[in-house]
Coordinates of C-alpha atoms in Angstrom, one line a residue:
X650 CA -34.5 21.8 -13.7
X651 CA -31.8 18.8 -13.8
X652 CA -33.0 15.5 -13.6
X653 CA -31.6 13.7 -10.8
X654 CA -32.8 10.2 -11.3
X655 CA -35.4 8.2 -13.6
X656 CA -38.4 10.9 -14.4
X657 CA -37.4 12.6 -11.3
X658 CA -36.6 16.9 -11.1
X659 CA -34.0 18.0 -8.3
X660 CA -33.9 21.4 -7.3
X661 CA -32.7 24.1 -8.8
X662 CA -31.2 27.2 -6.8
X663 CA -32.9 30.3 -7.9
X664 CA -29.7 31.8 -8.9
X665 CA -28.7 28.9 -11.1
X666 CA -32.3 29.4 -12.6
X667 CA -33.2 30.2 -16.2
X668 CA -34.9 33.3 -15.1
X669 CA -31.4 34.3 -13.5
X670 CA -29.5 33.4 -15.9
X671 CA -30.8 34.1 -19.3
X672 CA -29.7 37.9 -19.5
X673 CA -26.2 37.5 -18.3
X674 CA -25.6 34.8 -20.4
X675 CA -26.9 37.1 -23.3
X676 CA -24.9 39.6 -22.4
X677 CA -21.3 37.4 -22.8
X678 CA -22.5 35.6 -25.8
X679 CA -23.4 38.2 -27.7
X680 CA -21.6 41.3 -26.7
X681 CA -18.6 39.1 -27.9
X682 CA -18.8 40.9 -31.3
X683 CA -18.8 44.4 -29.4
X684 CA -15.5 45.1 -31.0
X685 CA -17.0 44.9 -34.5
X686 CA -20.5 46.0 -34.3
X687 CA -22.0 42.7 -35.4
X688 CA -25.7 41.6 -35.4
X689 CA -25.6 40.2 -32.6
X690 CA -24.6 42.8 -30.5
X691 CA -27.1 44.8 -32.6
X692 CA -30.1 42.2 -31.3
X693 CA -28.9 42.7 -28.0
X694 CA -28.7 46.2 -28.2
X695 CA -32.7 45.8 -29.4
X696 CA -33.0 43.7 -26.3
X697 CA -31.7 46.3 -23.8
X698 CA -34.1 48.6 -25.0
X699 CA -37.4 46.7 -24.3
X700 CA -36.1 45.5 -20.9
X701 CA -35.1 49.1 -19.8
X702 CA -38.3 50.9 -20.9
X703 CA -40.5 48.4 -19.0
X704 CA -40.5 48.9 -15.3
X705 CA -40.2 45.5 -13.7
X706 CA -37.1 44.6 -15.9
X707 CA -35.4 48.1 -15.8
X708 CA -34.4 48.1 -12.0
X709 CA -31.8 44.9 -12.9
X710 CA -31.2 45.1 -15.9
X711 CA -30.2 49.1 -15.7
X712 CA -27.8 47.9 -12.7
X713 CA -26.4 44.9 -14.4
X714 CA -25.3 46.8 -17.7
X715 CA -24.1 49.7 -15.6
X716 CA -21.9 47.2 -13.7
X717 CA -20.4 45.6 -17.0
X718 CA -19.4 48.8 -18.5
X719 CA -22.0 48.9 -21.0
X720 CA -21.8 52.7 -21.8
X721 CA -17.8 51.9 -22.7
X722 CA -19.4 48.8 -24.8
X723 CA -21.5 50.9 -26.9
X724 CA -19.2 53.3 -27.7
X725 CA -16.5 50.8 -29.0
X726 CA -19.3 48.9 -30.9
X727 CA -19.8 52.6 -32.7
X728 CA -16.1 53.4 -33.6
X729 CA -16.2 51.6 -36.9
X730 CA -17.4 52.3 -40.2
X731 CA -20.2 51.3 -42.6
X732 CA -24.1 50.7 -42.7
X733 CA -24.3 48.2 -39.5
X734 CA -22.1 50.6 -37.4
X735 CA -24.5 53.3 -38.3
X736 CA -27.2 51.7 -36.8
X737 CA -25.3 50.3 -34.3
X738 CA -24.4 54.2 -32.9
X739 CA -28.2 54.7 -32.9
X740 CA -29.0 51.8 -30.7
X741 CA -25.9 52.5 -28.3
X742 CA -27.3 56.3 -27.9
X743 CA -30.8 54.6 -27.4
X744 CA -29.3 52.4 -24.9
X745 CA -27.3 55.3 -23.1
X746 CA -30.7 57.3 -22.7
X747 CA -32.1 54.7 -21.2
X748 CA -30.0 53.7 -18.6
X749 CA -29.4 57.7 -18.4
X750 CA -33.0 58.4 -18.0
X751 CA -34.2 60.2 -14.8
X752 CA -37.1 58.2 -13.3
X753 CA -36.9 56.2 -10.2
X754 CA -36.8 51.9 -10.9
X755 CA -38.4 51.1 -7.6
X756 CA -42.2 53.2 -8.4
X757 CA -41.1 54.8 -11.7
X758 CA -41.7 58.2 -10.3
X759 CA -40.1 60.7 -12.6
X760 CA -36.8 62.8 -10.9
X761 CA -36.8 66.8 -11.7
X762 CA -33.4 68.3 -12.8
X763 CA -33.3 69.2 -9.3
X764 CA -33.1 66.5 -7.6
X765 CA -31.2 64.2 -10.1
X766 CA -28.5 67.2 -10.4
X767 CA -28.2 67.0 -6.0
X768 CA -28.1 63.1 -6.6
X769 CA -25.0 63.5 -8.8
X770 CA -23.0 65.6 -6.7
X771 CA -23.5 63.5 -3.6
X772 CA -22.1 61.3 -5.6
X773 CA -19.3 63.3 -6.8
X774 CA -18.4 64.2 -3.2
X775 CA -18.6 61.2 -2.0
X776 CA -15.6 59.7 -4.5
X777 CA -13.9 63.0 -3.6
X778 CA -13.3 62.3 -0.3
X779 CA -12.8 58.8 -1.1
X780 CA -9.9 60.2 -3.1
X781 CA -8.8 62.5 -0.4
X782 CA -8.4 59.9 2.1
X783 CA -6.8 56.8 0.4
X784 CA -4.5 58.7 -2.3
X785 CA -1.5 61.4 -1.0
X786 CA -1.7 64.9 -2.2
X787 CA 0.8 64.9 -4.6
X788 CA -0.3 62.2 -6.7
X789 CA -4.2 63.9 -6.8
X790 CA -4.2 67.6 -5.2
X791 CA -6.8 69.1 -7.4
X792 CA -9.6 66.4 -7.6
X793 CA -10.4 66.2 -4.3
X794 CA -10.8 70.0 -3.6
X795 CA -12.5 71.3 -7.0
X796 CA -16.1 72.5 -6.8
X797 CA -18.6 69.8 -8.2
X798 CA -18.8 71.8 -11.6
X799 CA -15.4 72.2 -11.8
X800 CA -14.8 67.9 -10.8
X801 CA -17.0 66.8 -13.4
X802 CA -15.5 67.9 -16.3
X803 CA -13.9 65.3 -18.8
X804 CA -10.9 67.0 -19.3
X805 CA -10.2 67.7 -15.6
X806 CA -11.2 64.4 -14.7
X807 CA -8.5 63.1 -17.5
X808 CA -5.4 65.2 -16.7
X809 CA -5.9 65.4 -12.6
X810 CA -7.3 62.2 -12.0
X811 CA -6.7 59.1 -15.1
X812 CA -3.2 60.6 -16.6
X813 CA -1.8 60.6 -12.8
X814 CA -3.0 56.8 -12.4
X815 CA -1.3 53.5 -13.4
X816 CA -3.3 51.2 -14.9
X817 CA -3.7 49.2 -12.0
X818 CA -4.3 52.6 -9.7
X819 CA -6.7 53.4 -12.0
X820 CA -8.9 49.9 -12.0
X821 CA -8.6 50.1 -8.0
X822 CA -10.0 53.2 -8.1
X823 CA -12.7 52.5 -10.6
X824 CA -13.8 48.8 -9.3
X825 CA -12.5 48.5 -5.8
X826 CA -13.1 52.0 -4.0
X827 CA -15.7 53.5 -5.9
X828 CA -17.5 50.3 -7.2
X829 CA -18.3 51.5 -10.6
X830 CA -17.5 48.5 -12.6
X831 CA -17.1 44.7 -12.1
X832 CA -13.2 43.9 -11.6
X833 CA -13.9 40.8 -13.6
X834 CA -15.1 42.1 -16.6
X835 CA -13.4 42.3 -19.8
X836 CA -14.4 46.0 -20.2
X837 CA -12.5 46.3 -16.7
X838 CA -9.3 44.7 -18.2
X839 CA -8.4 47.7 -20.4
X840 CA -6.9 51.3 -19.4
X841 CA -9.8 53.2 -22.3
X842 CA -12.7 50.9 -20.8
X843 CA -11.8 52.1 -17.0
X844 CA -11.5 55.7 -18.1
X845 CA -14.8 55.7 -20.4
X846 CA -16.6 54.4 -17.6
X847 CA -15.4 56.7 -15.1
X848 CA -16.3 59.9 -17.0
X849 CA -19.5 58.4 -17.8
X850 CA -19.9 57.8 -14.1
X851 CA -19.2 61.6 -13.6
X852 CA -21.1 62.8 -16.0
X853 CA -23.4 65.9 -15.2
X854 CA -27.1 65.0 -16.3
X855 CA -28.2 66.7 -19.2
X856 CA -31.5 69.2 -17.8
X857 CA -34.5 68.6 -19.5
X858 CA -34.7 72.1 -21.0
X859 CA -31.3 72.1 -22.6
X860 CA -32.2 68.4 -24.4
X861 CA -35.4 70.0 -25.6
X862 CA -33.1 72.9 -27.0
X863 CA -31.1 71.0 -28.8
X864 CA -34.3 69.2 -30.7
X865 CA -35.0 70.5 -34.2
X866 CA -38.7 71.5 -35.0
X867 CA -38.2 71.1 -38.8
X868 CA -34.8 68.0 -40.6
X869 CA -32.1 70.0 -40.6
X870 CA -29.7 69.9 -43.6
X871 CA -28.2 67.2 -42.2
X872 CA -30.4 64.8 -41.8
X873 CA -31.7 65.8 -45.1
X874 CA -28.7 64.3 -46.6
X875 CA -28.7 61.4 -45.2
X876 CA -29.6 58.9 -48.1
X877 CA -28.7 55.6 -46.2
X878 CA -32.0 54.5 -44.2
X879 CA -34.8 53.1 -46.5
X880 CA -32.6 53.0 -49.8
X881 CA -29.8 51.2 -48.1
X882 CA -32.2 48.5 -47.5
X883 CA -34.2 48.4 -50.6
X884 CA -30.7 48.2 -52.2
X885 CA -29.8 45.1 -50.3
X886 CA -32.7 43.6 -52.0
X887 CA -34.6 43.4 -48.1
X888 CA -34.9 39.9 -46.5
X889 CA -32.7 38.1 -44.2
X890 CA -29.6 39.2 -45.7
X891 CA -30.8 42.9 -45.8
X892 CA -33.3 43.3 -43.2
X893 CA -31.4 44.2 -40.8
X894 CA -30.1 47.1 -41.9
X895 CA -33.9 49.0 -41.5
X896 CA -36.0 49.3 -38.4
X897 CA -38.3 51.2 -37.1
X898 CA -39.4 54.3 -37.5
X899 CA -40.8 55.5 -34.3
X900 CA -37.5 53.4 -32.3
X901 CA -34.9 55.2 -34.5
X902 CA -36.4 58.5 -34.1
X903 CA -36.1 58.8 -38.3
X904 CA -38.8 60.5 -39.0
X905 CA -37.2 62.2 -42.3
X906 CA -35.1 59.2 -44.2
X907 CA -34.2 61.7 -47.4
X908 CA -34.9 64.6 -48.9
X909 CA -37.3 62.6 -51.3
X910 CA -39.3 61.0 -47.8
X911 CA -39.9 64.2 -46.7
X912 CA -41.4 66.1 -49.8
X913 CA -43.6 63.4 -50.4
X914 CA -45.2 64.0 -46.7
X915 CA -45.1 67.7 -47.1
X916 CA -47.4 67.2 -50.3
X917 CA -49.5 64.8 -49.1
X918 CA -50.5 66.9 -45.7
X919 CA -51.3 69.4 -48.3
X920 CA -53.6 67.5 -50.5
X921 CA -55.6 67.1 -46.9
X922 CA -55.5 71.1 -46.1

C-alpha cells in the first residue's frame, strides 16, 4: 500500500497489488536474458515449475505464460551452447510439459487422450474456418479444407499457412483473430516467435501410451555418456559460483549422471540381494 498522508495507507486496486503484480513483473525482469540462457531465466524457469504443478497457481499462471509466448521463450533460451544451456533445455522441456499437461486447472480432474485429442481439434476447426472466412482462397486454399490430421502438421502448417503470410498477416493472424499470443509482447514482435507459437498452438497432444513408449526401462547409451551432471559441478569447485550448474535429482529426471553413478548402484542393490 502507498502512503497517502502522515502514517496514513490509501487504497490500493487489486490489480495494482503485490499479489497481481509480482509474477508479471518476474516474468519481464528476468526473462530479459532469454536470448542467452542466463540464471535468471534459469530461476525463473524453477519458478514456473512450482507454480504450474500446484493447483491454485496453475490456472493463471499456465494462461499468462501461454499468452507471452513462453514455449517460443524456452526454446530460444535452449539454442546456445555450453553447461547452463544444458540445463536450461531441461527446465524449458519441464516447463513445456507442464503447461502441456492434460488435467483440468479449475478441479484438477485428469483429461483422457480422448477427450484432450476432441479438444484440440475443435480447436483446429475453429481457426480453420476463421481462416476460411477472413483470408481469400488464393492466398490459403489448403489450410482451411485439410482433415484435422492433415492441418496439424508442422510442415503443412509452414508452407500453406506462415510462408504465404507477411509478417504483419502473420501476427494478425496469430494475436488478433486467433488470440494465441499478446500483440504487445516482445515474443510477438518477431516473424520465428509468431511461427513457434503457432505450431505449438497446433500441436497434436502426445497420448499417454506413446510417451510411455518412448521411456527407457534401463540408461540407454546415451545417457550413459553423458559425463556433465555431478562432475561438472564438483569441477566448478560447488558454491555460489558453481551451484548452479546441479540440481535435483528427482526435478531433472537424472537418475543415471555417468557410467560410474550407475555401477556403483547396480552393486550396492546387490550387496542387499
Amino acid at each position: 500500500r502507498e502512503a497517502t498522508g502522515k502514517g496514513a495507507c490509501g487504497h490500493v486496486a487489486l490489480r495494482d497489488s503485490l499479489e497481481a503484480t509480482f509474477f508479471p513483473r518476474a516474468h519481464d525482469e528476468l526473462c530479459a536474458g532469454a536470448a542467452e540462457g542466463g540464471t535468471n531465466f534459469m530461476l525463473f524457469l524453477q519458478l514456473c515449475c512450482e507454480l504450474l504443478s500446484q493447483l491454485p497457481t496453475r490456472r493463471f499462471v499456465r494462461s499468462y505464460l501461454l499468452d507471452k509466448g513462453m514455449l517460443a521463450r524456452c526454446e530460444w533460451a535452449a539454442s546456445g551452447s555450453g553447461e547452463a544451456t544444458t540445463l536450461t533445455r531441461k527446465l524449458a522441456a519441464m516447463v513445456a510439459s507442464l503447461l502441456r499437461f492434460e488435467v483440468r486447472d479449475e478441479d484438477g480432474a485428469a483429461v483422457s487422450d480422448e477427450e484432450a485429442l476432441s479438444t484440440h481439434y475443435d480447436e483446429c476447426q475453429r481457426i480453420q474456418r476463421l481462416v476460411y472466412r477472413e483470408y481469400p482462397r488464393e492466398k490459403l486454399s489448403k489450410f482451411p479444407l485439410a482433415n484435422c490430421a492433415k492441418a496439424c502438421e508442422p510442415g503443412f502448417l509452414r508452407s500453406e499457412v506462415c510462408d504465404r503470410l507477411s509478417d504483419d498477416e502473420l501476427k494478425d493472424l496469430v494475436c488478433h483473430k486467433c488470440g494465441i499470443l499478446d500483440p504487445d509482447c516482445d515474443v510477438g514482435s518477431t516473424r520465428s516467435g509468431l511461427e513457434t507459437s503457432f505450431l505449438e498452438h497446433m500441436r497434436v497432444p502426445l497420448a499417454r501410451a506413446k510417451m510411455l513408449e518412448g521411456l527407457a526401462l534401463y540408461p540407454t547409451e546415451r545417457d550413459l555418456a553423458v559425463t556433465s551432471g555431478r562432475e561438472a559441478s564438483k569441477a566448478s569447485g560447488g558454491g555460489a559460483a558453481g551451484s548452479f550448474l546441479c540440481t535435483g535429482l528427482p526435478r531433472m529426471n537424472l537418475q543415471f549422471l555417468t557410467m560410474r553413478d550407475y555401477l556403483v548402484r547396480c552393486l550396492s542393490s546387490s550387496k542387499h540381494l
